[in-house]
Amino acid sequence: MKRLFLVFALAMALLLAGCGGDEKKAEEGAAPEKAAETAPEVSKVTLRLAMDADPVSLDPQVQLSGGMLQYSHMVFDPLVRWAKDGSIEPRLAYKWEQIDPKTMRFYLVQGVKFHSGNPFTAKDVAWTLERLKKSQDFKGLFEPFEKAVPVDDYTVDIVTKQPYGLLLSMATYIFPMDSVFYSGTDDQGQPKDAIVKTDHSFANVNESGTGPYVVESREQGVKTVFTRFADYWDKQSKGNVEQIVLTPISNDASRVAALLSGDVDFIMPVPPQDLERVQGNPDLQLVIMGGSRIITLQMNQKSQPAFADPKVRQAIVYAVNNQGIVDTIMKGFATAAGQQAPEGFAGYVPELTPRFDLEKAKQLMAESSYPDGFECTMIAPNNRYVNDEKIAEAFVSMVSKIGIKVSLKTMPKAQYWDEFDAQVADVQMIGWHPDTEDSANYTEFLLMCRNAETGYGQYNSGNYCNPKVDELILASQIETDLAKRSEMLQEVERILYEDAAFVPLHWQNLSWASKKGMSIEDIVNVQNFPYFGDLVIE
Amino acid sequence: MAAFIIRRILQAFMVMVIIGFIGFAIKQSLGDPVRELTGISVSAEERDALRDKLGLNDPFVVQFGRFLYNAAHGDLGRSFFYKKPAMEVILAKAPATLELVFCSAVLIVFLSVPLGIYCAIRPKRLFAKLVMGGSTVGVSIPVFLTAIMLIYIFSIELHWLPSFGRGETVNIHGWHTGLLTLDGLKHLIMPTVALSSIMLPLFIRLIRSEMMEVLENDYIKYAWAKGLPPMRVWIVHAFRNTLLPVITVGGVQLGVMIAFTILTETVFSWQGMGFMFIEAVERADSSLMVAYLVVVGFIFVVVNTVVDIIYGLVNPTVRITGRK
């Protein structure tokens, strides 16, 4: 019996040997992050929020991504922001006026405090813009901007290099940072305003904005807790959420399960396959909105001579039943597209509708220089866009009906973009959401002639190149008469449509779901920056 | 004996170097971490400058040499996403995984030993047949499916158990444990069951078959003939000899369990090493991925080496023949 016990003890010791070694190491290891384990007080109005990702940093200028902008709207305030109807509404700037073609004057709200307690003035706006122009991710967007000049404490002039029609839209990206707080050096002797992507920086782990929420604790990738800022300047806001607990749940099924089981109150996005479940649940509400991320396929005219023939390109566009893809693969959770920009954008042309017509496609192929069809290659990501792989497979079978044999390869996004840039295939999938929330941006990146120096056509793997299109886009950039600008951009969309420059598929919808009794309908928008500061929970 | 131990330790060291090499080779084809760190509209030059800064443009040999040099100094590189040393990230995530594995191991031990013994000594009983039938089914259902079914039944339909995460944890000297709070324990139940579901049937069958084999031996027949009480024959004489192969397999399976946590953790958003690894692969956070492979490889190697050495102590014949 004693020996039996010995053997058992050995077995247990083994179990611990697997763990024990690490246990010690964990204790010796560097101090772990501050625990974010305070249970929310019952009395507080708390929003338990699950998104597909959490902010990668606390520095609003370190990365330009949807997740970071959503974070910026919680902890910082922009000068102005998008309203639901697509207009621009005041935030830290309550009024603005164009004082000359290159200058816009912003009048700032007085008495605003940063989370550190420092007062917010025009100086902070100037400092923030200067830092944006240094940020790897934002410098491109702010290239047209010259500088911000404080006139007095509560007036600031923003000056552009050329007259710039999108000045006000871009002001939605200026989230003033606390220049006093972010100046000087941190305890590691590094400047506090450094923008660092892969290493420690003061701004990555500290924040001081003017926004409705203060970051109380953060465990990256696990949980971030936000508390309502006591001195928040916007007393008009009806928002009553005192605490937000943000948990990233990247797995679609787990995120939906967390909402259905009542473990979280609000999720974004809702995967298409679960929309019906959420909709059919009487305790939940679902908000869906047409988005502006277009999913397209580019046909490489350099690597595949067939695509240089406009008839072939048109045949392909006619052969693709993108409404069918929306109905079956996307479960109706997208809008079939015939052009790049969705309704509401400056370049939108109502009559450019999707054109599925198999007969016409066959006829166009017969008229082209490839009446017997041809073979080509294609790549698509399999974890970047909603159902991307299935969409690519559908495309392959659709064009097979007009004699085009496509060999498709899909891969995870981590590998996809290098392959995309190298243009390894004749047909390549790309989705695009314009950072400027404007029509021109699509064409600048996806369809202008490739130019390594200016960066235009950076993602134009179709190598479509039309001087007329370039000319119109460049002219639109310095056109401040918005009606005229709109006409130019609509002209571009018409040319692209005629030329079948690319294969338009659909715009992905946006979706949010929450428990009943929350005013989520009022705080979400087409930019997908929910204004949580204004959220009311009954 | 000393020679045997030294030989095993040298082998273990070789295995570690090979793991490092393979992990590093995978890293090269994993994708481009810089893409994950920059907005889509950042220019190609900017991205290339960042790659230069991170040393990702150096030739493979240079990068691997640097990695070995740093690893020898205990530095497994930095995680791009967490902006911290990879080792630090892994150690912060380790408690979650180890607690999960530990709870599953306990559950497996406590269920498989009695069930396995019972099925061996009363193989014809209905209950034994049910257990064996159930274990066949258990082995063939993938972990993630079990996990999803559990969530569906206990979280969505019944609202009894939380569907994701670790819940409330207590910090003890940097070890965040979920074992000390009711909330934390509640969060542990489903992941533990899901993770056990694969191993439990295996151990029941293993114990049963080993035990049946032992029961055929002459010395057991002799024990019966002596008229010893059944309990003594089964537990002391038979089960003791059953345990040796079970320990060996158990050691190896412990490593496998750590690997299986990847699936379980992903479904439950359990913030452990496995979940971290999957995310690192998706983000092309290559240093973190390699560091994870090295750490898990290290655990594997240590466990196997310890098992072998113990086995060598218990059963001297293996020292001569060499099991591998």
mmCIF file of C-alpha atoms in Angstrom, chain A residues 75-77 92 111-121 123-125 127-128 175-182 207-211 214 229 231-233:
data_model
loop_
_atom_site.group_PDB
_atom_site.id
_atom_site.type_symbol
_atom_site.label_atom_id
_atom_site.label_comp_id
_atom_site.label_asym_id
_atom_site.label_seq_id
_atom_site.Cartn_x
_atom_site.Cartn_y
_atom_site.Cartn_z
ATOM 1 C CA VAL A 75 -11.660 58.889 -24.618
ATOM 2 C CA PHE A 76 -11.084 61.938 -26.817
ATOM 3 C CA ASP A 77 -13.345 64.369 -28.633
ATOM 4 C CA LEU A 92 -14.900 70.839 -29.384
ATOM 5 C CA GLY A 111 -13.976 75.679 -20.101
ATOM 6 C CA VAL A 112 -13.219 72.200 -21.435
ATOM 7 C CA LYS A 113 -10.938 70.092 -19.228
ATOM 8 C CA PHE A 114 -8.659 67.208 -20.126
ATOM 9 C CA HIS A 115 -8.714 64.069 -17.975
ATOM 10 C CA SER A 116 -5.503 65.296 -16.339
ATOM 11 C CA GLY A 117 -7.301 68.459 -15.241
ATOM 12 C CA ASN A 118 -5.390 70.675 -17.695
ATOM 13 C CA PRO A 119 -7.542 73.205 -19.573
ATOM 14 C CA PHE A 120 -8.100 72.655 -23.294
ATOM 15 C CA THR A 121 -7.005 75.534 -25.556
ATOM 16 C CA LYS A 123 -2.510 75.412 -28.353
ATOM 17 C CA ASP A 124 -3.529 71.773 -27.936
ATOM 18 C CA VAL A 125 -5.128 71.740 -31.393
ATOM 19 C CA TRP A 127 0.170 70.535 -31.070
ATOM 20 C CA THR A 128 -2.136 67.672 -32.059
ATOM 21 C CA PHE A 175 -8.841 64.573 -31.565
ATOM 22 C CA PRO A 176 -7.014 67.172 -29.484
ATOM 23 C CA MET A 177 -4.511 65.647 -27.098
ATOM 24 C CA ASP A 178 -3.349 67.208 -23.869
ATOM 25 C CA SER A 179 -0.143 68.928 -25.005
ATOM 26 C CA VAL A 180 1.030 69.572 -21.450
ATOM 27 C CA PHE A 181 0.414 65.982 -20.384
ATOM 28 C CA TYR A 182 2.207 64.525 -23.408
ATOM 29 C CA GLU A 207 -4.082 58.951 -21.955
ATOM 30 C CA SER A 208 -5.430 62.405 -21.360
ATOM 31 C CA GLY A 209 -8.215 63.465 -23.680
ATOM 32 C CA THR A 210 -11.341 65.546 -23.273
ATOM 33 C CA GLY A 211 -13.694 62.649 -24.030
ATOM 34 C CA VAL A 214 -11.372 57.859 -18.773
ATOM 35 C CA PHE A 229 -15.246 61.550 -16.761
ATOM 36 C CA ASP A 231 -15.676 66.951 -15.518
ATOM 37 C CA TYR A 232 -16.943 66.093 -18.974
ATOM 38 C CA TRP A 233 -17.654 69.337 -20.819
#
